[in-house]
Short mmCIF file of C-alpha atoms and ligand atoms in Angstrom, two decimals:
data_model
loop_
_atom_site.label_atom_id
_atom_site.label_comp_id
_atom_site.label_asym_id
_atom_site.label_seq_id
_atom_site.Cartn_x
_atom_site.Cartn_y
_atom_site.Cartn_z
CA MET A 418 57.12 93.21 44.52
CA TYR A 419 60.01 90.60 44.68
CA ASP A 420 63.56 91.89 44.91
CA VAL A 421 64.77 88.83 42.76
CA ALA A 422 62.97 86.20 40.74
CA VAL A 423 65.07 83.13 39.88
CA ILE A 424 63.68 81.46 36.68
CA GLY A 425 64.18 77.63 36.71
CA ALA A 426 64.38 75.08 39.39
CA GLY A 427 67.40 72.93 38.43
CA ILE A 428 70.56 72.60 40.30
CA ILE A 429 71.61 75.94 39.23
CA GLY A 430 68.49 77.88 40.33
CA ALA A 431 68.23 75.93 43.46
CA PHE A 432 71.86 76.62 44.46
CA ILE A 433 71.38 80.46 43.49
CA VAL A 434 68.07 80.70 45.49
CA ARG A 435 69.55 78.99 48.43
CA GLU A 436 72.63 81.48 48.40
CA LEU A 437 70.27 84.41 48.10
CA SER A 438 68.17 83.09 50.97
CA ARG A 439 71.35 84.06 53.15
CA TYR A 440 70.37 87.75 52.55
CA ASP A 441 67.67 90.13 53.50
CA LEU A 442 65.70 89.84 50.09
CA ASN A 443 62.32 88.98 49.06
CA ILE A 444 63.10 86.20 46.60
CA VAL A 445 61.02 83.76 44.42
CA LEU A 446 61.99 80.60 42.56
CA ILE A 447 59.79 79.81 39.54
CA GLU A 448 59.61 76.48 37.77
CA LYS A 449 57.30 75.47 34.95
CA ASP A 450 57.01 71.80 35.84
CA THR A 451 55.39 70.13 38.77
CA ASP A 452 58.60 69.46 40.66
CA ILE A 453 62.10 70.82 41.37
CA ALA A 454 64.84 69.18 39.36
CA ASN A 455 62.69 68.02 36.52
CA GLY A 456 64.76 69.18 33.74
CA THR A 457 68.37 68.10 32.94
CA THR A 458 69.05 67.99 36.65
CA LYS A 459 67.25 64.70 37.08
CA ALA A 460 68.87 63.06 34.13
CA ASN A 461 72.85 63.14 33.97
CA SER A 462 75.79 61.03 34.99
CA ALA A 463 75.73 62.70 38.63
CA ILE A 464 79.34 63.12 38.78
CA ILE A 465 81.13 65.94 40.67
CA HIS A 466 84.08 65.97 38.11
CA ALA A 467 87.54 66.52 39.35
CA GLY A 468 88.00 69.21 36.66
CA TYR A 469 90.85 68.12 34.25
CA ASP A 470 88.56 68.15 31.17
CA ALA A 471 87.60 71.79 30.71
CA LYS A 472 89.90 73.87 28.58
CA PRO A 473 92.08 76.02 30.93
CA GLY A 474 91.05 79.57 31.47
CA THR A 475 87.30 79.02 30.65
CA LEU A 476 84.61 79.55 33.25
CA LYS A 477 83.96 75.71 32.95
CA ALA A 478 87.31 75.21 34.30
CA LYS A 479 87.54 77.78 37.12
CA LEU A 480 84.19 77.06 38.38
CA ASN A 481 84.59 73.14 38.24
CA LEU A 482 87.79 73.56 40.32
CA LYS A 483 86.03 75.88 42.84
CA GLY A 484 82.97 74.06 42.99
CA ASN A 485 84.17 70.34 43.49
CA PRO A 486 85.39 70.91 47.06
CA MET A 487 82.23 72.98 48.10
CA PHE A 488 80.06 69.76 47.90
CA ASP A 489 81.23 68.16 51.28
CA LYS A 490 79.96 71.19 53.30
CA VAL A 491 76.73 71.75 51.51
CA CYS A 492 75.92 67.95 51.48
CA GLN A 493 76.59 67.61 55.11
CA GLU A 494 74.52 70.70 55.95
CA LEU A 495 71.59 69.38 53.86
CA ASP A 496 71.84 65.69 54.58
CA VAL A 497 72.30 64.57 50.92
CA PRO A 498 74.51 61.53 50.08
CA LEU A 499 77.85 62.31 48.51
CA LYS A 500 80.63 59.95 47.97
CA ARG A 501 84.02 60.71 47.06
CA ILE A 502 85.00 57.67 45.14
CA GLY A 503 87.54 58.94 42.45
CA SER A 504 87.56 58.59 38.80
CA LEU A 505 89.76 56.88 36.26
CA VAL A 506 90.03 57.63 32.55
CA ILE A 507 91.29 54.25 31.05
CA ALA A 508 93.42 53.70 28.02
CA THR A 509 93.46 50.66 25.97
CA ASN A 510 96.21 51.40 23.49
CA GLU A 511 99.15 53.91 22.91
CA GLU A 512 96.83 56.53 21.03
CA GLU A 513 94.32 56.50 24.17
CA MET A 514 97.28 56.78 26.64
CA GLU A 515 98.56 59.97 24.70
CA SER A 516 95.14 61.49 25.10
CA VAL A 517 95.08 60.36 28.86
CA LYS A 518 98.50 62.14 29.22
CA GLU A 519 96.94 65.33 27.57
CA LEU A 520 94.15 65.15 30.15
CA TYR A 521 96.72 64.92 32.94
CA LYS A 522 98.48 67.90 31.55
CA ARG A 523 95.21 69.86 31.18
CA GLY A 524 94.62 68.91 34.82
CA ILE A 525 97.81 70.22 36.14
CA GLU A 526 97.13 73.44 34.06
CA ASN A 527 93.61 73.56 35.67
CA GLY A 528 95.08 73.24 39.17
CA ILE A 529 93.47 69.79 39.97
CA PRO A 530 94.99 68.29 43.11
CA ASP A 531 96.37 64.94 43.46
CA ILE A 532 95.93 63.57 39.89
CA LYS A 533 98.30 60.88 38.68
CA ILE A 534 98.82 58.49 35.87
CA LEU A 535 98.60 54.90 36.84
CA ASP A 536 99.88 51.67 34.68
CA GLY A 537 97.73 48.78 33.86
CA GLU A 538 98.65 46.87 37.07
CA GLU A 539 97.77 49.80 39.29
CA VAL A 540 94.40 50.16 37.63
CA ARG A 541 93.69 46.51 38.09
CA GLU A 542 94.46 46.86 41.80
CA LYS A 543 91.95 49.51 42.06
CA GLU A 544 89.43 47.72 39.96
CA GLU A 545 89.28 43.98 39.73
CA ASN A 546 86.74 43.76 37.10
CA ILE A 547 88.32 46.21 34.68
CA SER A 548 89.12 44.95 31.08
CA GLU A 549 92.35 43.09 30.72
CA GLU A 550 92.99 45.41 27.62
CA VAL A 551 93.47 48.48 29.90
CA ILE A 552 97.11 49.56 29.97
CA GLY A 553 96.94 52.67 31.98
CA ALA A 554 94.70 55.41 33.31
CA LEU A 555 94.36 59.03 34.68
CA TYR A 556 93.44 58.78 38.47
CA ALA A 557 91.62 61.82 39.98
CA PRO A 558 90.73 60.87 43.71
CA THR A 559 88.60 64.27 44.13
CA ALA A 560 85.89 63.04 41.70
CA ALA A 561 82.79 62.21 43.68
CA ILE A 562 79.09 61.01 43.07
CA VAL A 563 75.91 62.66 44.26
CA SER A 564 72.19 62.56 43.72
CA PRO A 565 71.73 65.68 41.74
CA TRP A 566 67.85 65.76 42.09
CA GLU A 567 67.98 65.07 45.80
CA LEU A 568 70.38 67.96 46.32
CA ALA A 569 68.36 70.47 44.27
CA VAL A 570 65.12 69.43 46.18
CA ALA A 571 67.23 69.98 49.53
CA LEU A 572 68.51 73.29 48.48
CA ALA A 573 65.20 74.55 47.40
CA GLU A 574 63.58 73.30 50.70
CA ASN A 575 66.36 75.08 52.64
CA ALA A 576 65.86 78.37 50.89
CA ALA A 577 62.05 77.98 51.59
CA ASP A 578 62.97 77.36 55.21
CA ASN A 579 64.86 80.45 55.10
CA GLY A 580 61.97 82.50 53.59
CA ALA A 581 62.08 82.10 49.73
CA LYS A 582 58.95 81.37 47.76
CA ILE A 583 58.86 78.38 45.50
CA ARG A 584 56.25 78.54 42.56
CA LEU A 585 55.85 75.32 40.76
CA GLU A 586 53.68 74.80 37.59
CA SER A 587 54.36 78.53 36.74
CA LYS A 588 55.72 78.81 33.24
CA VAL A 589 57.28 82.12 32.39
CA THR A 590 55.39 82.96 29.01
CA ASP A 591 56.56 86.65 28.79
CA ILE A 592 58.77 89.33 30.52
CA GLU A 593 57.98 93.00 30.23
CA LYS A 594 60.31 95.83 31.35
CA ILE A 595 58.74 98.04 34.11
CA GLU A 596 59.93 101.32 35.58
CA ASP A 597 61.73 99.60 38.56
CA GLY A 598 62.25 96.07 37.22
CA TYR A 599 60.56 93.47 35.34
CA ARG A 600 56.93 91.94 35.03
CA LEU A 601 56.87 88.30 34.56
CA SER A 602 53.78 86.76 32.96
CA LEU A 603 53.01 83.31 34.46
CA GLY A 604 50.01 82.12 32.23
CA SER A 605 46.99 83.98 33.47
CA GLU A 606 49.00 85.73 36.52
CA ALA A 607 51.95 88.04 36.69
CA ILE A 608 54.44 89.09 39.23
CA ASP A 609 56.81 91.98 39.52
CA THR A 610 60.35 91.92 40.53
CA LYS A 611 63.53 94.07 40.58
CA TYR A 612 66.04 91.61 39.22
CA VAL A 613 65.70 88.52 37.35
CA ILE A 614 68.02 85.42 37.25
CA ASN A 615 67.62 83.16 34.20
CA CYS A 616 68.30 79.60 34.91
CA ALA A 617 66.14 78.09 32.41
CA GLY A 618 68.42 75.22 31.22
CA VAL A 619 67.72 74.48 27.36
CA TYR A 620 65.20 77.28 27.36
CA ALA A 621 67.63 80.14 28.60
CA ALA A 622 67.80 81.65 25.12
CA GLU A 623 64.18 82.05 24.92
CA ILE A 624 63.87 83.61 28.09
CA ASN A 625 66.84 85.97 27.37
CA GLU A 626 65.11 86.95 24.14
CA MET A 627 62.08 88.12 26.09
CA VAL A 628 64.08 90.89 27.21
CA SER A 629 67.29 91.36 25.03
CA SER A 630 68.44 90.50 21.40
CA LYS A 631 69.59 87.00 20.45
CA ASP A 632 72.92 87.02 22.45
CA PHE A 633 73.38 83.31 22.19
CA GLU A 634 71.56 79.87 21.24
CA ILE A 635 71.28 76.84 23.39
CA TYR A 636 71.20 73.59 21.39
CA PRO A 637 69.90 70.38 23.01
CA ARG A 638 72.19 67.35 22.91
CA ARG A 639 70.67 64.14 24.24
CA GLY A 640 72.54 61.51 26.28
CA GLN A 641 70.85 58.14 27.10
CA TYR A 642 71.61 55.66 29.97
CA ASN A 643 70.90 52.32 31.34
CA ILE A 644 70.55 51.86 34.94
CA LEU A 645 71.11 48.58 36.60
CA ASP A 646 69.90 46.88 39.71
CA LYS A 647 71.78 47.12 42.98
CA SER A 648 73.10 43.67 42.68
CA ALA A 649 75.31 45.04 39.93
CA GLY A 650 76.33 48.17 41.84
CA ASN A 651 79.68 46.87 43.21
CA ILE A 652 81.08 45.74 39.77
CA ILE A 653 82.94 48.93 39.54
CA LYS A 654 84.21 51.05 42.57
CA HIS A 655 85.04 54.38 40.59
CA VAL A 656 83.79 56.42 38.10
CA ILE A 657 85.29 55.07 34.91
CA PHE A 658 85.54 57.07 31.67
CA GLN A 659 87.09 55.94 28.40
CA ALA A 660 90.03 58.10 27.07
CA PRO A 661 88.53 60.66 24.46
CA THR A 662 89.30 59.75 20.94
CA LYS A 663 88.46 61.11 17.38
CA LEU A 664 85.34 59.19 17.59
CA GLY A 665 84.13 60.91 20.85
CA LYS A 666 84.28 60.47 24.69
CA GLY A 667 82.84 57.09 24.84
CA THR A 668 80.54 56.02 27.50
CA LEU A 669 81.21 55.93 31.35
CA VAL A 670 80.44 53.34 34.00
CA THR A 671 79.87 54.44 37.59
CA PRO A 672 78.11 53.30 40.73
CA THR A 673 75.48 55.65 42.00
CA VAL A 674 75.24 56.94 45.49
CA HIS A 675 72.48 54.43 46.26
CA GLY A 676 74.44 51.51 44.95
CA ASN A 677 72.99 51.03 41.47
CA LEU A 678 75.24 51.01 38.28
CA LEU A 679 74.91 53.59 35.72
CA VAL A 680 76.07 53.02 32.09
CA GLY A 681 76.06 55.81 29.42
CA PRO A 682 75.68 58.44 27.96
CA ASP A 683 75.86 58.73 24.24
CA ALA A 684 75.70 62.19 22.63
CA GLU A 685 73.07 63.15 19.87
CA ASP A 686 72.09 66.42 18.68
CA ILE A 687 68.58 66.80 18.42
CA ASP A 688 65.95 69.70 17.54
CA ASP A 689 63.14 69.17 20.13
CA LYS A 690 63.93 70.47 23.58
CA GLU A 691 61.37 68.16 25.09
CA ASP A 692 62.55 64.77 23.45
CA THR A 693 63.72 62.83 26.29
CA ALA A 694 62.86 59.45 24.73
CA THR A 695 65.36 56.62 24.75
CA THR A 696 65.78 54.43 21.67
CA SER A 697 66.73 50.90 21.29
CA ASP A 698 69.64 51.31 18.92
CA ARG A 699 71.32 53.91 21.17
CA ILE A 700 70.83 51.74 24.28
CA HIS A 701 72.40 48.85 22.34
CA MET A 702 75.36 50.89 21.24
CA ILE A 703 75.95 52.13 24.95
CA ARG A 704 76.13 48.57 26.04
CA GLN A 705 78.55 47.64 23.18
CA VAL A 706 80.78 50.55 24.04
CA SER A 707 80.85 50.00 27.70
CA LYS A 708 82.56 46.67 27.04
CA LYS A 709 85.91 48.52 26.54
CA ILE A 710 85.65 49.23 30.32
CA THR A 711 84.37 45.85 31.51
CA THR A 712 82.80 42.86 30.02
CA LYS A 713 81.31 41.93 33.37
CA ILE A 714 78.28 44.18 33.49
CA PRO A 715 75.14 41.95 33.82
CA PHE A 716 72.85 43.97 31.55
CA TYR A 717 69.93 41.41 32.36
CA THR A 718 69.67 43.45 35.61
CA THR A 719 68.91 46.66 34.03
CA ILE A 720 66.05 48.12 35.55
CA THR A 721 65.33 51.23 33.33
CA SER A 722 66.71 53.59 30.78
CA PHE A 723 66.43 57.43 30.71
CA SER A 724 67.93 60.38 28.86
CA GLY A 725 68.79 63.89 29.57
CA LEU A 726 69.34 66.98 27.25
CA ARG A 727 72.78 68.81 27.55
CA ALA A 728 72.23 72.84 27.21
CA ARG A 729 74.83 73.20 24.75
CA PRO A 730 75.70 76.98 24.23
CA SER A 731 76.64 78.78 20.95
CA THR A 732 79.64 80.27 22.85
CA GLU A 733 80.99 76.98 24.07
CA ASP A 734 81.49 78.21 27.53
CA PHE A 735 79.15 78.90 30.33
CA ILE A 736 77.31 82.22 29.90
CA ILE A 737 76.97 84.08 33.25
CA GLU A 738 76.49 87.70 32.89
CA GLU A 739 74.06 90.51 32.60
CA ALA A 740 71.90 90.46 29.38
CA SER A 741 73.10 92.95 26.92
CA GLN A 742 70.00 94.92 26.62
CA ALA A 743 68.42 94.30 30.12
CA LYS A 744 69.79 95.91 33.34
CA GLY A 745 69.38 93.77 36.39
CA PHE A 746 68.60 90.75 34.24
CA ILE A 747 71.27 88.04 34.61
CA ASN A 748 71.70 85.04 32.47
CA VAL A 749 73.04 81.91 33.87
CA ALA A 750 72.90 79.84 30.60
CA GLY A 751 74.61 77.15 28.60
CA ILE A 752 75.23 75.14 31.79
CA GLU A 753 76.13 71.83 30.29
CA SER A 754 78.70 69.59 31.86
CA PRO A 755 80.44 70.29 34.22
CA GLY A 756 77.36 72.43 35.33
CA LEU A 757 76.51 70.16 38.28
CA SER A 758 80.21 70.06 39.50
CA ALA A 759 80.41 73.73 39.21
CA ALA A 760 76.97 74.49 40.45
CA PRO A 761 77.83 75.85 43.92
CA ALA A 762 80.77 78.11 42.40
CA ILE A 763 78.31 79.12 39.83
CA ALA A 764 75.81 80.33 42.45
CA GLU A 765 78.55 82.40 44.22
CA TYR A 766 79.85 83.80 40.97
CA THR A 767 76.28 84.83 39.96
CA ILE A 768 75.67 86.58 43.33
CA ASP A 769 78.87 88.49 42.98
CA ILE A 770 77.59 89.84 39.72
CA LEU A 771 73.99 90.65 41.52
CA LYS A 772 76.06 92.42 44.25
CA GLU A 773 77.89 94.57 41.57
CA ILE A 774 74.44 95.74 40.18
CA ILE A 775 72.67 96.19 43.67
CA GLY A 776 75.45 97.21 45.89
CA ASN A 777 76.16 95.17 49.00
CA LEU A 778 73.62 92.80 50.35
CA GLU A 779 72.61 92.68 53.93
CA GLU A 780 73.11 89.11 55.54
CA LYS A 781 70.32 87.72 57.69
CA GLN A 782 71.36 87.04 61.28
CA ASP A 783 69.10 83.97 61.38
CA PHE A 784 69.96 82.05 58.34
CA ASN A 785 69.75 78.43 59.03
CA PRO A 786 72.00 76.43 56.82
CA THR A 787 70.70 73.05 57.80
CA ARG A 788 67.56 71.28 57.12
CA ARG A 789 65.64 68.86 59.19
CA PRO A 790 67.45 65.54 58.64
CA VAL A 791 65.89 62.97 56.39
CA ILE A 792 64.92 59.51 58.07
CA ARG A 793 66.29 56.80 55.97
CA PHE A 794 64.61 53.91 57.87
CA MET A 795 66.61 51.12 56.54
CA GLU A 796 70.00 52.80 57.49
CA LEU A 797 68.83 52.90 61.05
CA ASP A 798 70.00 50.18 63.65
CA ASP A 799 67.14 47.77 65.21
CA GLU A 800 66.93 49.82 68.39
CA LYS A 801 66.40 53.10 66.68
CA LYS A 802 63.86 51.47 64.17
CA SER A 803 61.84 50.19 66.90
CA GLU A 804 61.74 53.31 68.88
CA LEU A 805 60.72 55.33 65.84
CA ILE A 806 57.78 52.98 65.19
CA LYS A 807 56.76 53.31 68.72
CA LYS A 808 56.57 56.97 68.12
CA ASP A 809 55.05 56.91 64.70
CA SER A 810 53.54 53.64 63.41
CA ARG A 811 53.93 54.82 59.80
CA TYR A 812 57.44 53.96 60.03
CA GLY A 813 56.51 50.37 60.58
CA ARG A 814 54.60 50.07 57.29
CA ILE A 815 56.75 49.17 54.30
CA ILE A 816 55.31 50.61 51.04
CA CYS A 817 58.15 49.95 48.62
CA ARG A 818 59.36 46.48 49.00
CA CYS A 819 62.10 46.72 46.48
CA GLU A 820 63.84 49.59 48.15
CA ASN A 821 62.28 48.97 51.55
CA ILE A 822 60.64 52.59 51.99
CA THR A 823 58.03 53.16 54.85
CA GLU A 824 54.99 55.19 54.92
CA GLY A 825 56.66 57.54 57.30
CA GLU A 826 59.26 58.45 54.99
CA ILE A 827 56.81 59.09 52.08
CA VAL A 828 54.68 61.20 54.29
CA ASP A 829 57.70 63.31 55.11
CA ALA A 830 58.70 63.76 51.53
CA ILE A 831 55.26 65.29 50.93
CA ASN A 832 55.04 67.52 54.02
CA ARG A 833 58.29 69.53 53.68
CA HIS A 834 58.69 72.88 52.03
CA GLY A 835 58.69 72.32 48.42
CA GLY A 836 57.47 68.80 48.99
CA ALA A 837 56.39 66.22 46.58
CA ARG A 838 53.05 66.56 44.75
CA THR A 839 53.52 63.77 42.20
CA VAL A 840 54.29 60.22 42.23
CA ASP A 841 57.54 60.75 40.56
CA ALA A 842 58.49 63.50 42.92
CA VAL A 843 57.90 61.13 45.88
CA LYS A 844 60.06 58.72 44.10
CA ARG A 845 62.89 61.28 43.67
CA ARG A 846 62.76 62.28 47.28
CA ALA A 847 62.23 58.97 49.36
CA ARG A 848 62.79 56.34 46.43
CA PRO A 849 59.63 54.18 46.38
CA GLY A 850 59.60 52.96 42.75
CA MET A 851 63.42 53.33 42.14
CA GLY A 852 63.86 49.49 42.56
CA ARG A 853 63.38 46.48 40.26
CA CYS A 854 59.67 46.71 39.89
CA GLN A 855 60.01 50.56 39.06
CA GLY A 856 56.64 51.23 41.08
CA GLY A 857 54.59 48.41 39.87
CA PHE A 858 53.72 47.18 43.37
CA CYS A 859 53.90 50.42 45.31
CA GLY A 860 52.72 53.05 42.82
CA PRO A 861 49.02 52.52 43.88
CA ARG A 862 49.95 52.89 47.62
CA VAL A 863 52.08 56.00 46.93
CA MET A 864 48.85 57.60 45.09
CA GLU A 865 46.68 56.89 48.08
CA ILE A 866 49.13 58.44 50.50
CA LEU A 867 49.71 61.58 48.13
CA ALA A 868 45.76 61.90 47.97
CA ARG A 869 45.33 61.75 51.60
CA GLU A 870 48.16 63.98 52.52
CA LEU A 871 47.38 66.64 49.79
CA GLY A 872 43.47 66.38 50.38
CA LYS A 873 42.93 65.57 46.89
CA ASP A 874 40.92 62.87 44.99
CA ILE A 875 43.01 60.07 44.13
CA LYS A 876 42.02 60.71 40.38
CA GLU A 877 43.85 64.23 40.50
CA ILE A 878 47.16 62.51 41.38
CA VAL A 879 49.57 62.62 38.41
CA LYS A 880 52.65 60.63 37.57
CA ASP A 881 54.94 63.59 36.48
CA SER A 882 53.77 66.42 34.16
CA SER A 883 50.29 68.03 35.22
CA ASP A 884 48.45 66.05 32.36
CA SER A 885 49.92 62.54 33.42
CA TYR A 886 46.85 61.18 34.90
CA ILE A 887 47.13 57.64 36.06
CA LEU A 888 43.47 57.15 37.05
CA THR A 889 40.50 58.23 34.83
CA GLY A 890 37.53 56.84 36.56
CA GLU A 891 36.02 53.73 38.33
CA THR A 892 35.49 50.55 36.42
CA LYS A 893 32.30 48.25 36.69
CA GLN A 894 30.45 51.17 37.98
CA ASN A 895 27.09 49.72 36.51
CA GLN A 896 27.35 46.43 38.19
CA ALA A 897 25.22 45.98 41.15
C1 FAD B 1720 73.67 63.44 29.65
C2 FAD B 1720 74.22 64.29 30.65
C3 FAD B 1720 75.31 64.24 31.48
C4 FAD B 1720 75.74 65.00 32.38
N1 FAD B 1720 76.50 64.66 33.45
C5 FAD B 1720 77.05 65.61 34.24
C6 FAD B 1720 77.99 65.20 35.18
O1 FAD B 1720 78.24 63.98 35.53
N2 FAD B 1720 78.53 66.10 36.07
C7 FAD B 1720 78.18 67.44 35.85
O2 FAD B 1720 78.94 68.21 36.40
N3 FAD B 1720 77.40 67.80 35.03
C8 FAD B 1720 76.71 66.89 34.03
N4 FAD B 1720 75.73 67.24 33.18
C9 FAD B 1720 75.55 68.68 33.22
C10 FAD B 1720 74.30 68.89 34.44
O3 FAD B 1720 73.31 67.90 34.35
C11 FAD B 1720 73.73 70.24 34.08
O4 FAD B 1720 74.80 71.15 33.92
C12 FAD B 1720 72.69 70.93 35.12
O5 FAD B 1720 71.87 69.79 35.31
C13 FAD B 1720 72.00 72.08 34.59
O6 FAD B 1720 71.34 72.42 35.58
P1 FAD B 1720 70.31 73.66 35.17
O7 FAD B 1720 69.57 74.07 36.47
O8 FAD B 1720 71.00 74.76 34.36
O9 FAD B 1720 69.17 73.01 34.08
P2 FAD B 1720 67.88 72.30 34.34
O10 FAD B 1720 67.95 71.27 35.38
O11 FAD B 1720 67.48 71.81 33.04
O12 FAD B 1720 66.89 73.37 34.80
C14 FAD B 1720 66.23 74.38 34.17
C15 FAD B 1720 64.73 74.43 34.69
O13 FAD B 1720 64.17 75.51 34.07
C16 FAD B 1720 62.73 75.29 33.86
N5 FAD B 1720 62.21 76.29 32.82
C17 FAD B 1720 62.58 76.27 31.61
N6 FAD B 1720 61.95 77.13 31.06
C18 FAD B 1720 61.15 77.83 31.89
C19 FAD B 1720 60.22 78.73 32.06
N7 FAD B 1720 59.61 79.43 30.77
N8 FAD B 1720 59.30 79.05 33.11
C20 FAD B 1720 59.77 78.35 34.19
N9 FAD B 1720 60.68 77.52 34.44
C21 FAD B 1720 61.43 77.10 33.26
C22 FAD B 1720 62.95 73.78 33.50
O14 FAD B 1720 61.68 73.21 33.67
C23 FAD B 1720 63.94 73.32 34.44
O15 FAD B 1720 63.48 72.83 35.60
C24 FAD B 1720 75.21 66.26 32.40
C25 FAD B 1720 74.19 66.65 31.51
C26 FAD B 1720 73.60 65.63 30.68
C27 FAD B 1720 72.51 66.07 29.80
#
């Protein structure tokens, strides 16, 4: 029997399971998909918000404020890129300037450090390509950018290094109360656990209703994005938001930690919790709206578009509490934005609730907070590159020519705890396929490496979901 089962391997489940792995507990992270971070965590703006936006007094406000400064330590321990580039909320007229001032007031009330209001000239000093229309902005130097999926993968890997089990492709289909805990049905199998933490994202209400009454609902709200080539990555240096107006929050423009440019999202309430399609009308609209920030975005360098689903709660705040009718079953639900920014603080808050239920937890003496560093070949100097190639010739073989990713890096991404099993999982960890050709050239090579390392037939290698086969059979079989 497990002590704690965490349902959902997004950034929230991953942070919680890593925190739990500090203690002497038998824990399991359960995920329905083929990889960690395959839900909302792989498709968002990737911003560690400063924290001026959330309504004062809410969990969103408190946990964003607490979570933001926690990222430096965890990203350093786990070797995950983080950049504190700061954010600007721009105003192009007096009405928008009023809402910028409102945000400033809210930021002060929320306790956000070092925020200030800049005039148009001061904004232009920071951002040479900003629109001439900009008359002022709210500047928040503590805002940062991160790679959410790399962080979730690293957290889960570190938890596994410290003894946690990770179960992918294990959808929780039912939960039964048993004498000393819960029995979780995972398709044809079942596991028993004393305590459950529900981090199932847009499905958190369905999971809660397996053991409790309808305490809350989660509505999916889709946001679409354009991502541009690295050649456009330094047009903007900060995260740039538009001032909120009666028509909404507008779209943002930001560099990514890997040097691309991200433009989006919009906001669209939808019914289908699986619908992460992008649509040409919305993408067109996002491009138009972004012109308020700068007209210099070269959209012809767009490399792809994608969308993510916000888990919008009926309560309008994060729901982090024991379920009303299920002792030892904690919901961590409705984690919409700023969920990523608050994630490390959400994990601590959740574990405090667990401690209240269980009593004190015993810390392990041998918990290791770091993971084996990731080799990013192109970031090494020439001497280190040639030393590495001498030791392992796979680092001398470039597989992805857009991002310059070597075979050694791909093999490493597969052979770690919670390592990659699909083409997209390799892409998320080591970045082959993240460049201009989006895997057009390196995709088949990545499939060969995956098949070889996992001891599978290449026809069994999938792109992402368990039924997303790429090869179905050989052609020209009957020709001599
Ligand atoms: C468009 C958009 C922009 C955003 N921008 C930001 C931002 O810039 N900054 C910020 O702080 N926040 C942002 N957010 C919010 C942030 O992305 C989320 O708060 C965060 O990713 C939520 O993580 P999660 O782990 O709760 O959910 P998820 O990542 O969705 O993880 C839930 C997991 O549960 C799994 N699951 C579901 N049902 C089951 C089941 N039955 N059995 C097993 N597993 C199951 C899913 O497959 C999934 O992997 C944004 C969100 C969106 C959509």
